Amino acid sequence: MIRVGMGYDVHKLVEGRDLWLGGIKINHSLGLLGHSDADVLIHAICDAILGAANMRDIGYHFPDTSEATLNMDSKIILKKTVELISNKGYHIGNIDATVCAERPKINPHVSEMTKCMAEVMGIDEELISIKATTTEKLGFTGREEGMSAYAVCLIEK
């Protein structure tokens, strides 16, 4: 059986927070605000994985009202998400994701993010595609108020 899921996430950019994307810390003057480390890319990927397995969403499994998830490293969320679908007999077929941000430039970090997430999920790096785009200075992303990410995941049983 083959299933597809789609994920989307948004987080606000603020001063005084580290910027975590794809499981790595990126040097930037602003970071993403959230209950966990606010890794918008991993969160979108987790929602895509969970959606493909018909297992609701990241907020259901890792609520932002729980002390247990406060400041949680999103790599832990990603690892647990893969374990959840694995318990239902699924494995990752591939992931295709896009980060929307004006700054910093994402492309120089894609290889490191891919390597990090592949290790966390226990899959080959070739199964993960990460792309980056801007919004041409339009909207909240263009004003550098936040970042968003989209992800699609194919899973197989």
PDB file of N, CA and C in Angstrom, residues 21-127:
ATOM      1  N   LEU A  21      16.455  24.759  11.678  1.00  0.00           N
ATOM      2  CA  LEU A  21      15.778  24.320  10.462  1.00  0.00           C
ATOM      3  C   LEU A  21      16.344  22.979  10.041  1.00  0.00           C
ATOM      4  N   GLY A  22      15.481  22.033   9.796  1.00  0.00           N
ATOM      5  CA  GLY A  22      15.942  20.726   9.349  1.00  0.00           C
ATOM      6  C   GLY A  22      16.858  20.043  10.338  1.00  0.00           C
ATOM      7  N   GLY A  23      16.689  20.380  11.614  1.00  0.00           N
ATOM      8  CA  GLY A  23      17.472  19.741  12.665  1.00  0.00           C
ATOM      9  C   GLY A  23      18.823  20.367  12.945  1.00  0.00           C
ATOM     10  N   ILE A  24      19.169  21.424  12.208  1.00  0.00           N
ATOM     11  CA  ILE A  24      20.467  22.071  12.442  1.00  0.00           C
ATOM     12  C   ILE A  24      20.268  23.520  12.874  1.00  0.00           C
ATOM     13  N   LYS A  25      21.230  24.027  13.624  1.00  0.00           N
ATOM     14  CA  LYS A  25      21.191  25.423  14.052  1.00  0.00           C
ATOM     15  C   LYS A  25      21.863  26.263  12.967  1.00  0.00           C
ATOM     16  N   ILE A  26      21.156  27.294  12.518  1.00  0.00           N
ATOM     17  CA  ILE A  26      21.664  28.178  11.478  1.00  0.00           C
ATOM     18  C   ILE A  26      21.913  29.551  12.088  1.00  0.00           C
ATOM     19  N   ASN A  27      23.078  30.092  11.818  1.00  0.00           N
ATOM     20  CA  ASN A  27      23.437  31.398  12.348  1.00  0.00           C
ATOM     21  C   ASN A  27      22.590  32.479  11.677  1.00  0.00           C
ATOM     22  N   HIS A  28      21.781  33.179  12.480  1.00  0.00           N
ATOM     23  CA  HIS A  28      20.922  34.244  11.967  1.00  0.00           C
ATOM     24  C   HIS A  28      20.558  35.160  13.126  1.00  0.00           C
ATOM     25  N   SER A  29      20.232  36.388  12.839  1.00  0.00           N
ATOM     26  CA  SER A  29      19.898  37.364  13.887  1.00  0.00           C
ATOM     27  C   SER A  29      18.548  37.092  14.541  1.00  0.00           C
ATOM     28  N   LEU A  30      17.695  36.316  13.874  1.00  0.00           N
ATOM     29  CA  LEU A  30      16.374  35.995  14.403  1.00  0.00           C
ATOM     30  C   LEU A  30      16.193  34.484  14.479  1.00  0.00           C
ATOM     31  N   GLY A  31      15.309  34.059  15.351  1.00  0.00           N
ATOM     32  CA  GLY A  31      14.968  32.645  15.453  1.00  0.00           C
ATOM     33  C   GLY A  31      13.465  32.478  15.388  1.00  0.00           C
ATOM     34  N   LEU A  32      13.019  31.238  15.289  1.00  0.00           N
ATOM     35  CA  LEU A  32      11.588  30.961  15.182  1.00  0.00           C
ATOM     36  C   LEU A  32      10.978  30.747  16.558  1.00  0.00           C
ATOM     37  N   LEU A  33       9.815  31.344  16.762  1.00  0.00           N
ATOM     38  CA  LEU A  33       9.114  31.287  18.043  1.00  0.00           C
ATOM     39  C   LEU A  33       8.130  30.129  18.040  1.00  0.00           C
ATOM     40  N   GLY A  34       8.188  29.331  19.094  1.00  0.00           N
ATOM     41  CA  GLY A  34       7.251  28.223  19.231  1.00  0.00           C
ATOM     42  C   GLY A  34       7.407  27.550  20.569  1.00  0.00           C
ATOM     43  N   HIS A  35       6.526  26.621  20.857  1.00  0.00           N
ATOM     44  CA  HIS A  35       6.537  25.869  22.114  1.00  0.00           C
ATOM     45  C   HIS A  35       7.767  24.965  22.182  1.00  0.00           C
ATOM     46  N   SER A  36       8.100  24.344  21.051  1.00  0.00           N
ATOM     47  CA  SER A  36       9.305  23.516  20.958  1.00  0.00           C
ATOM     48  C   SER A  36      10.422  24.410  20.421  1.00  0.00           C
ATOM     49  N   ASP A  37      11.378  23.839  19.695  1.00  0.00           N
ATOM     50  CA  ASP A  37      12.415  24.668  19.083  1.00  0.00           C
ATOM     51  C   ASP A  37      11.914  25.361  17.813  1.00  0.00           C
ATOM     52  N   ALA A  38      10.663  25.101  17.423  1.00  0.00           N
ATOM     53  CA  ALA A  38       9.978  25.766  16.306  1.00  0.00           C
ATOM     54  C   ALA A  38      10.615  25.494  14.945  1.00  0.00           C
ATOM     55  N   ASP A  39      11.169  24.311  14.767  1.00  0.00           N
ATOM     56  CA  ASP A  39      11.777  23.934  13.484  1.00  0.00           C
ATOM     57  C   ASP A  39      10.659  23.731  12.457  1.00  0.00           C
ATOM     58  N   VAL A  40      10.363  24.784  11.716  1.00  0.00           N
ATOM     59  CA  VAL A  40       9.230  24.801  10.795  1.00  0.00           C
ATOM     60  C   VAL A  40       9.329  23.702   9.733  1.00  0.00           C
ATOM     61  N   LEU A  41      10.537  23.379   9.296  1.00  0.00           N
ATOM     62  CA  LEU A  41      10.715  22.341   8.275  1.00  0.00           C
ATOM     63  C   LEU A  41      10.387  20.961   8.826  1.00  0.00           C
ATOM     64  N   ILE A  42      10.950  20.622   9.969  1.00  0.00           N
ATOM     65  CA  ILE A  42      10.650  19.321  10.570  1.00  0.00           C
ATOM     66  C   ILE A  42       9.171  19.200  10.912  1.00  0.00           C
ATOM     67  N   HIS A  43       8.562  20.281  11.387  1.00  0.00           N
ATOM     68  CA  HIS A  43       7.141  20.223  11.739  1.00  0.00           C
ATOM     69  C   HIS A  43       6.277  19.943  10.508  1.00  0.00           C
ATOM     70  N   ALA A  44       6.579  20.573   9.383  1.00  0.00           N
ATOM     71  CA  ALA A  44       5.824  20.318   8.155  1.00  0.00           C
ATOM     72  C   ALA A  44       6.019  18.873   7.699  1.00  0.00           C
ATOM     73  N   ILE A  45       7.245  18.383   7.808  1.00  0.00           N
ATOM     74  CA  ILE A  45       7.539  16.994   7.417  1.00  0.00           C
ATOM     75  C   ILE A  45       6.787  16.019   8.319  1.00  0.00           C
ATOM     76  N   CYS A  46       6.781  16.279   9.618  1.00  0.00           N
ATOM     77  CA  CYS A  46       6.048  15.394  10.544  1.00  0.00           C
ATOM     78  C   CYS A  46       4.561  15.368  10.210  1.00  0.00           C
ATOM     79  N   ASP A  47       3.985  16.523   9.910  1.00  0.00           N
ATOM     80  CA  ASP A  47       2.569  16.549   9.544  1.00  0.00           C
ATOM     81  C   ASP A  47       2.313  15.773   8.258  1.00  0.00           C
ATOM     82  N   ALA A  48       3.236  15.852   7.300  1.00  0.00           N
ATOM     83  CA  ALA A  48       3.082  15.091   6.057  1.00  0.00           C
ATOM     84  C   ALA A  48       3.141  13.588   6.332  1.00  0.00           C
ATOM     85  N   ILE A  49       4.081  13.178   7.164  1.00  0.00           N
ATOM     86  CA  ILE A  49       4.232  11.757   7.507  1.00  0.00           C
ATOM     87  C   ILE A  49       2.984  11.254   8.225  1.00  0.00           C
ATOM     88  N   LEU A  50       2.545  12.001   9.240  1.00  0.00           N
ATOM     89  CA  LEU A  50       1.366  11.601  10.003  1.00  0.00           C
ATOM     90  C   LEU A  50       0.113  11.594   9.138  1.00  0.00           C
ATOM     91  N   GLY A  51      -0.018  12.583   8.277  1.00  0.00           N
ATOM     92  CA  GLY A  51      -1.170  12.647   7.387  1.00  0.00           C
ATOM     93  C   GLY A  51      -1.223  11.459   6.439  1.00  0.00           C
ATOM     94  N   ALA A  52      -0.069  11.068   5.932  1.00  0.00           N
ATOM     95  CA  ALA A  52      -0.016   9.920   5.017  1.00  0.00           C
ATOM     96  C   ALA A  52      -0.501   8.652   5.706  1.00  0.00           C
ATOM     97  N   ALA A  53      -0.208   8.521   6.992  1.00  0.00           N
ATOM     98  CA  ALA A  53      -0.605   7.331   7.749  1.00  0.00           C
ATOM     99  C   ALA A  53      -1.991   7.483   8.383  1.00  0.00           C
ATOM    100  N   ASN A  54      -2.671   8.592   8.095  1.00  0.00           N
ATOM    101  CA  ASN A  54      -3.983   8.877   8.679  1.00  0.00           C
ATOM    102  C   ASN A  54      -3.918   8.849  10.213  1.00  0.00           C
ATOM    103  N   MET A  55      -2.899   9.566  10.740  1.00  0.00           N
ATOM    104  CA  MET A  55      -2.678   9.581  12.189  1.00  0.00           C
ATOM    105  C   MET A  55      -2.785  10.992  12.771  1.00  0.00           C
ATOM    106  N   ARG A  56      -3.677  11.804  12.192  1.00  0.00           N
ATOM    107  CA  ARG A  56      -3.928  13.172  12.663  1.00  0.00           C
ATOM    108  C   ARG A  56      -2.721  14.071  12.398  1.00  0.00           C
ATOM    109  N   ASP A  57      -2.372  14.933  13.351  1.00  0.00           N
ATOM    110  CA  ASP A  57      -1.302  15.894  13.087  1.00  0.00           C
ATOM    111  C   ASP A  57      -0.328  15.986  14.256  1.00  0.00           C
ATOM    112  N   ILE A  58       0.708  16.789  14.045  1.00  0.00           N
ATOM    113  CA  ILE A  58       1.778  16.921  15.031  1.00  0.00           C
ATOM    114  C   ILE A  58       1.248  17.448  16.372  1.00  0.00           C
ATOM    115  N   GLY A  59       0.286  18.376  16.323  1.00  0.00           N
ATOM    116  CA  GLY A  59      -0.276  18.933  17.551  1.00  0.00           C
ATOM    117  C   GLY A  59      -1.041  17.914  18.381  1.00  0.00           C
ATOM    118  N   TYR A  60      -1.598  16.923  17.721  1.00  0.00           N
ATOM    119  CA  TYR A  60      -2.316  15.863  18.422  1.00  0.00           C
ATOM    120  C   TYR A  60      -1.343  14.991  19.218  1.00  0.00           C
ATOM    121  N   HIS A  61      -0.227  14.640  18.598  1.00  0.00           N
ATOM    122  CA  HIS A  61       0.751  13.747  19.235  1.00  0.00           C
ATOM    123  C   HIS A  61       1.737  14.488  20.139  1.00  0.00           C
ATOM    124  N   PHE A  62       2.008  15.751  19.825  1.00  0.00           N
ATOM    125  CA  PHE A  62       2.986  16.543  20.564  1.00  0.00           C
ATOM    126  C   PHE A  62       2.383  17.914  20.866  1.00  0.00           C
ATOM    127  N   PRO A  63       1.407  17.979  21.781  1.00  0.00           N
ATOM    128  CA  PRO A  63       0.652  19.218  22.011  1.00  0.00           C
ATOM    129  C   PRO A  63       1.507  20.363  22.559  1.00  0.00           C
ATOM    130  N   ASP A  64       1.175  21.576  22.093  1.00  0.00           N
ATOM    131  CA  ASP A  64       1.911  22.752  22.558  1.00  0.00           C
ATOM    132  C   ASP A  64       1.394  23.261  23.904  1.00  0.00           C
ATOM    133  N   THR A  65       0.596  22.453  24.542  1.00  0.00           N
ATOM    134  CA  THR A  65       0.108  22.765  25.890  1.00  0.00           C
ATOM    135  C   THR A  65       0.776  21.876  26.936  1.00  0.00           C
ATOM    136  N   SER A  66       1.675  21.000  26.476  1.00  0.00           N
ATOM    137  CA  SER A  66       2.293  20.026  27.368  1.00  0.00           C
ATOM    138  C   SER A  66       3.685  20.474  27.818  1.00  0.00           C
ATOM    139  N   GLU A  67       3.944  20.321  29.100  1.00  0.00           N
ATOM    140  CA  GLU A  67       5.297  20.598  29.631  1.00  0.00           C
ATOM    141  C   GLU A  67       6.330  19.671  29.001  1.00  0.00           C
ATOM    142  N   ALA A  68       5.900  18.469  28.648  1.00  0.00           N
ATOM    143  CA  ALA A  68       6.823  17.479  28.070  1.00  0.00           C
ATOM    144  C   ALA A  68       7.375  17.924  26.719  1.00  0.00           C
ATOM    145  N   THR A  69       6.631  18.781  26.002  1.00  0.00           N
ATOM    146  CA  THR A  69       7.084  19.220  24.683  1.00  0.00           C
ATOM    147  C   THR A  69       7.684  20.631  24.703  1.00  0.00           C
ATOM    148  N   LEU A  70       7.692  21.285  25.864  1.00  0.00           N
ATOM    149  CA  LEU A  70       8.231  22.633  25.973  1.00  0.00           C
ATOM    150  C   LEU A  70       9.721  22.638  25.638  1.00  0.00           C
ATOM    151  N   ASN A  71      10.098  23.453  24.673  1.00  0.00           N
ATOM    152  CA  ASN A  71      11.485  23.585  24.205  1.00  0.00           C
ATOM    153  C   ASN A  71      12.059  22.280  23.649  1.00  0.00           C
ATOM    154  N   MET A  72      11.196  21.344  23.274  1.00  0.00           N
ATOM    155  CA  MET A  72      11.648  20.051  22.756  1.00  0.00           C
ATOM    156  C   MET A  72      12.405  20.219  21.439  1.00  0.00           C
ATOM    157  N   ASP A  73      13.460  19.460  21.291  1.00  0.00           N
ATOM    158  CA  ASP A  73      14.211  19.385  20.047  1.00  0.00           C
ATOM    159  C   ASP A  73      13.319  18.687  19.018  1.00  0.00           C
ATOM    160  N   SER A  74      13.089  19.328  17.895  1.00  0.00           N
ATOM    161  CA  SER A  74      12.197  18.757  16.886  1.00  0.00           C
ATOM    162  C   SER A  74      12.736  17.471  16.276  1.00  0.00           C
ATOM    163  N   LYS A  75      14.020  17.204  16.423  1.00  0.00           N
ATOM    164  CA  LYS A  75      14.558  15.918  15.951  1.00  0.00           C
ATOM    165  C   LYS A  75      13.945  14.768  16.743  1.00  0.00           C
ATOM    166  N   ILE A  76      13.621  15.008  18.009  1.00  0.00           N
ATOM    167  CA  ILE A  76      12.952  13.993  18.837  1.00  0.00           C
ATOM    168  C   ILE A  76      11.535  13.772  18.301  1.00  0.00           C
ATOM    169  N   ILE A  77      10.858  14.853  17.954  1.00  0.00           N
ATOM    170  CA  ILE A  77       9.512  14.746  17.387  1.00  0.00           C
ATOM    171  C   ILE A  77       9.558  13.960  16.078  1.00  0.00           C
ATOM    172  N   LEU A  78      10.543  14.255  15.241  1.00  0.00           N
ATOM    173  CA  LEU A  78      10.686  13.551  13.957  1.00  0.00           C
ATOM    174  C   LEU A  78      10.936  12.059  14.167  1.00  0.00           C
ATOM    175  N   LYS A  79      11.844  11.738  15.081  1.00  0.00           N
ATOM    176  CA  LYS A  79      12.154  10.330  15.353  1.00  0.00           C
ATOM    177  C   LYS A  79      10.915   9.594  15.864  1.00  0.00           C
ATOM    178  N   LYS A  80      10.184  10.213  16.791  1.00  0.00           N
ATOM    179  CA  LYS A  80       8.985   9.585  17.347  1.00  0.00           C
ATOM    180  C   LYS A  80       7.874   9.463  16.293  1.00  0.00           C
ATOM    181  N   THR A  81       7.810  10.421  15.379  1.00  0.00           N
ATOM    182  CA  THR A  81       6.817  10.363  14.306  1.00  0.00           C
ATOM    183  C   THR A  81       7.081   9.167  13.402  1.00  0.00           C
ATOM    184  N   VAL A  82       8.334   8.950  13.050  1.00  0.00           N
ATOM    185  CA  VAL A  82       8.693   7.797  12.217  1.00  0.00           C
ATOM    186  C   VAL A  82       8.393   6.501  12.972  1.00  0.00           C
ATOM    187  N   GLU A  83       8.636   6.479  14.279  1.00  0.00           N
ATOM    188  CA  GLU A  83       8.312   5.297  15.086  1.00  0.00           C
ATOM    189  C   GLU A  83       6.800   5.044  15.093  1.00  0.00           C
ATOM    190  N   LEU A  84       5.999   6.113  15.171  1.00  0.00           N
ATOM    191  CA  LEU A  84       4.533   5.966  15.168  1.00  0.00           C
ATOM    192  C   LEU A  84       4.037   5.294  13.893  1.00  0.00           C
ATOM    193  N   ILE A  85       4.548   5.727  12.729  1.00  0.00           N
ATOM    194  CA  ILE A  85       4.076   5.109  11.487  1.00  0.00           C
ATOM    195  C   ILE A  85       4.653   3.715  11.307  1.00  0.00           C
ATOM    196  N   SER A  86       5.833   3.527  11.832  1.00  0.00           N
ATOM    197  CA  SER A  86       6.469   2.204  11.755  1.00  0.00           C
ATOM    198  C   SER A  86       5.676   1.169  12.547  1.00  0.00           C
ATOM    199  N   ASN A  87       5.076   1.614  13.661  1.00  0.00           N
ATOM    200  CA  ASN A  87       4.227   0.729  14.463  1.00  0.00           C
ATOM    201  C   ASN A  87       2.971   0.297  13.708  1.00  0.00           C
ATOM    202  N   LYS A  88       2.594   1.041  12.682  1.00  0.00           N
ATOM    203  CA  LYS A  88       1.455   0.681  11.834  1.00  0.00           C
ATOM    204  C   LYS A  88       1.917  -0.054  10.569  1.00  0.00           C
ATOM    205  N   GLY A  89       3.226  -0.349  10.494  1.00  0.00           N
ATOM    206  CA  GLY A  89       3.758  -1.109   9.363  1.00  0.00           C
ATOM    207  C   GLY A  89       4.218  -0.280   8.180  1.00  0.00           C
ATOM    208  N   TYR A  90       4.319   1.036   8.339  1.00  0.00           N
ATOM    209  CA  TYR A  90       4.741   1.907   7.236  1.00  0.00           C
ATOM    210  C   TYR A  90       6.219   2.275   7.329  1.00  0.00           C
ATOM    211  N   HIS A  91       6.794   2.576   6.181  1.00  0.00           N
ATOM    212  CA  HIS A  91       8.123   3.169   6.131  1.00  0.00           C
ATOM    213  C   HIS A  91       8.105   4.309   5.114  1.00  0.00           C
ATOM    214  N   ILE A  92       9.054   5.214   5.240  1.00  0.00           N
ATOM    215  CA  ILE A  92       9.133   6.381   4.369  1.00  0.00           C
ATOM    216  C   ILE A  92       9.530   5.956   2.961  1.00  0.00           C
ATOM    217  N   GLY A  93       8.765   6.415   1.975  1.00  0.00           N
ATOM    218  CA  GLY A  93       9.119   6.215   0.578  1.00  0.00           C
ATOM    219  C   GLY A  93      10.008   7.356   0.114  1.00  0.00           C
ATOM    220  N   ASN A  94       9.517   8.579   0.276  1.00  0.00           N
ATOM    221  CA  ASN A  94      10.327   9.773   0.035  1.00  0.00           C
ATOM    222  C   ASN A  94       9.631  10.990   0.614  1.00  0.00           C
ATOM    223  N   ILE A  95      10.408  12.062   0.752  1.00  0.00           N
ATOM    224  CA  ILE A  95       9.928  13.333   1.284  1.00  0.00           C
ATOM    225  C   ILE A  95      10.380  14.436   0.332  1.00  0.00           C
ATOM    226  N   ASP A  96       9.480  15.353   0.029  1.00  0.00           N
ATOM    227  CA  ASP A  96       9.802  16.523  -0.775  1.00  0.00           C
ATOM    228  C   ASP A  96       9.308  17.732   0.013  1.00  0.00           C
ATOM    229  N   ALA A  97      10.214  18.656   0.344  1.00  0.00           N
ATOM    230  CA  ALA A  97       9.853  19.781   1.202  1.00  0.00           C
ATOM    231  C   ALA A  97      10.401  21.091   0.650  1.00  0.00           C
ATOM    232  N   THR A  98       9.696  22.178   0.961  1.00  0.00           N
ATOM    233  CA  THR A  98      10.113  23.516   0.566  1.00  0.00           C
ATOM    234  C   THR A  98      10.035  24.440   1.765  1.00  0.00           C
ATOM    235  N   VAL A  99      11.115  25.179   2.013  1.00  0.00           N
ATOM    236  CA  VAL A  99      11.161  26.204   3.056  1.00  0.00           C
ATOM    237  C   VAL A  99      10.961  27.553   2.378  1.00  0.00           C
ATOM    238  N   CYS A 100      10.065  28.369   2.921  1.00  0.00           N
ATOM    239  CA  CYS A 100       9.817  29.713   2.401  1.00  0.00           C
ATOM    240  C   CYS A 100      10.401  30.728   3.381  1.00  0.00           C
ATOM    241  N   ALA A 101      11.443  31.442   2.943  1.00  0.00           N
ATOM    242  CA  ALA A 101      12.118  32.427   3.799  1.00  0.00           C
ATOM    243  C   ALA A 101      12.861  33.433   2.935  1.00  0.00           C
ATOM    244  N   GLU A 102      12.869  34.677   3.356  1.00  0.00           N
ATOM    245  CA  GLU A 102      13.663  35.692   2.662  1.00  0.00           C
ATOM    246  C   GLU A 102      15.138  35.581   3.054  1.00  0.00           C
ATOM    247  N   ARG A 103      15.369  35.473   4.357  1.00  0.00           N
ATOM    248  CA  ARG A 103      16.728  35.332   4.872  1.00  0.00           C
ATOM    249  C   ARG A 103      16.682  34.402   6.072  1.00  0.00           C
ATOM    250  N   PRO A 104      17.725  33.712   6.425  1.00  0.00           N
ATOM    251  CA  PRO A 104      18.973  33.615   5.665  1.00  0.00           C
ATOM    252  C   PRO A 104      18.788  32.726   4.437  1.00  0.00           C
ATOM    253  N   LYS A 105      19.779  32.701   3.587  1.00  0.00           N
ATOM    254  CA  LYS A 105      19.743  31.808   2.440  1.00  0.00           C
ATOM    255  C   LYS A 105      19.762  30.373   2.965  1.00  0.00           C
ATOM    256  N   ILE A 106      18.862  29.547   2.461  1.00  0.00           N
ATOM    257  CA  ILE A 106      18.703  28.167   2.932  1.00  0.00           C
ATOM    258  C   ILE A 106      19.594  27.204   2.150  1.00  0.00           C
ATOM    259  N   ASN A 107      19.766  27.456   0.855  1.00  0.00           N
ATOM    260  CA  ASN A 107      20.498  26.511   0.005  1.00  0.00           C
ATOM    261  C   ASN A 107      21.869  26.082   0.536  1.00  0.00           C
ATOM    262  N   PRO A 108      22.658  26.973   1.146  1.00  0.00           N
ATOM    263  CA  PRO A 108      23.958  26.520   1.666  1.00  0.00           C
ATOM    264  C   PRO A 108      23.852  25.473   2.784  1.00  0.00           C
ATOM    265  N   HIS A 109      22.669  25.310   3.364  1.00  0.00           N
ATOM    266  CA  HIS A 109      22.479  24.410   4.499  1.00  0.00           C
ATOM    267  C   HIS A 109      21.738  23.119   4.140  1.00  0.00           C
ATOM    268  N   VAL A 110      21.294  23.003   2.904  1.00  0.00           N
ATOM    269  CA  VAL A 110      20.455  21.871   2.504  1.00  0.00           C
ATOM    270  C   VAL A 110      21.140  20.526   2.723  1.00  0.00           C
ATOM    271  N   SER A 111      22.397  20.395   2.350  1.00  0.00           N
ATOM    272  CA  SER A 111      23.100  19.107   2.518  1.00  0.00           C
ATOM    273  C   SER A 111      23.177  18.691   3.975  1.00  0.00           C
ATOM    274  N   GLU A 112      23.496  19.642   4.845  1.00  0.00           N
ATOM    275  CA  GLU A 112      23.602  19.324   6.272  1.00  0.00           C
ATOM    276  C   GLU A 112      22.231  18.974   6.864  1.00  0.00           C
ATOM    277  N   MET A 113      21.189  19.696   6.444  1.00  0.00           N
ATOM    278  CA  MET A 113      19.838  19.385   6.930  1.00  0.00           C
ATOM    279  C   MET A 113      19.407  17.995   6.462  1.00  0.00           C
ATOM    280  N   THR A 114      19.668  17.699   5.201  1.00  0.00           N
ATOM    281  CA  THR A 114      19.301  16.401   4.645  1.00  0.00           C
ATOM    282  C   THR A 114      19.999  15.277   5.394  1.00  0.00           C
ATOM    283  N   LYS A 115      21.287  15.442   5.621  1.00  0.00           N
ATOM    284  CA  LYS A 115      22.087  14.428   6.338  1.00  0.00           C
ATOM    285  C   LYS A 115      21.537  14.229   7.748  1.00  0.00           C
ATOM    286  N   CYS A 116      21.274  15.321   8.440  1.00  0.00           N
ATOM    287  CA  CYS A 116      20.768  15.262   9.812  1.00  0.00           C
ATOM    288  C   CYS A 116      19.435  14.531   9.880  1.00  0.00           C
ATOM    289  N   MET A 117      18.490  14.926   9.044  1.00  0.00           N
ATOM    290  CA  MET A 117      17.156  14.312   9.109  1.00  0.00           C
ATOM    291  C   MET A 117      17.183  12.854   8.658  1.00  0.00           C
ATOM    292  N   ALA A 118      18.013  12.527   7.678  1.00  0.00           N
ATOM    293  CA  ALA A 118      18.124  11.133   7.232  1.00  0.00           C
ATOM    294  C   ALA A 118      18.626  10.253   8.379  1.00  0.00           C
ATOM    295  N   GLU A 119      19.608  10.750   9.120  1.00  0.00           N
ATOM    296  CA  GLU A 119      20.131  10.000  10.272  1.00  0.00           C
ATOM    297  C   GLU A 119      19.049   9.813  11.327  1.00  0.00           C
ATOM    298  N   VAL A 120      18.305  10.866  11.627  1.00  0.00           N
ATOM    299  CA  VAL A 120      17.245  10.799  12.642  1.00  0.00           C
ATOM    300  C   VAL A 120      16.176   9.783  12.237  1.00  0.00           C
ATOM    301  N   MET A 121      15.802   9.788  10.948  1.00  0.00           N
ATOM    302  CA  MET A 121      14.737   8.903  10.473  1.00  0.00           C
ATOM    303  C   MET A 121      15.232   7.512  10.102  1.00  0.00           C
ATOM    304  N   GLY A 122      16.544   7.328  10.019  1.00  0.00           N
ATOM    305  CA  GLY A 122      17.099   6.033   9.643  1.00  0.00           C
ATOM    306  C   GLY A 122      16.832   5.687   8.192  1.00  0.00           C
ATOM    307  N   ILE A 123      16.888   6.709   7.321  1.00  0.00           N
ATOM    308  CA  ILE A 123      16.658   6.486   5.895  1.00  0.00           C
ATOM    309  C   ILE A 123      17.818   7.065   5.081  1.00  0.00           C
ATOM    310  N   ASP A 124      17.867   6.719   3.819  1.00  0.00           N
ATOM    311  CA  ASP A 124      18.898   7.214   2.919  1.00  0.00           C
ATOM    312  C   ASP A 124      18.650   8.689   2.598  1.00  0.00           C
ATOM    313  N   GLU A 125      19.716   9.464   2.505  1.00  0.00           N
ATOM    314  CA  GLU A 125      19.598  10.885   2.174  1.00  0.00           C
ATOM    315  C   GLU A 125      18.902  11.112   0.838  1.00  0.00           C
ATOM    316  N   GLU A 126      19.037  10.164  -0.075  1.00  0.00           N
ATOM    317  CA  GLU A 126      18.424  10.290  -1.402  1.00  0.00           C
ATOM    318  C   GLU A 126      16.901  10.324  -1.342  1.00  0.00           C
ATOM    319  N   LEU A 127      16.321   9.945  -0.210  1.00  0.00           N
ATOM    320  CA  LEU A 127      14.867   9.939  -0.069  1.00  0.00           C
ATOM    321  C   LEU A 127      14.308  11.277   0.401  1.00  0.00           C
TER     322      LEU A 127
END
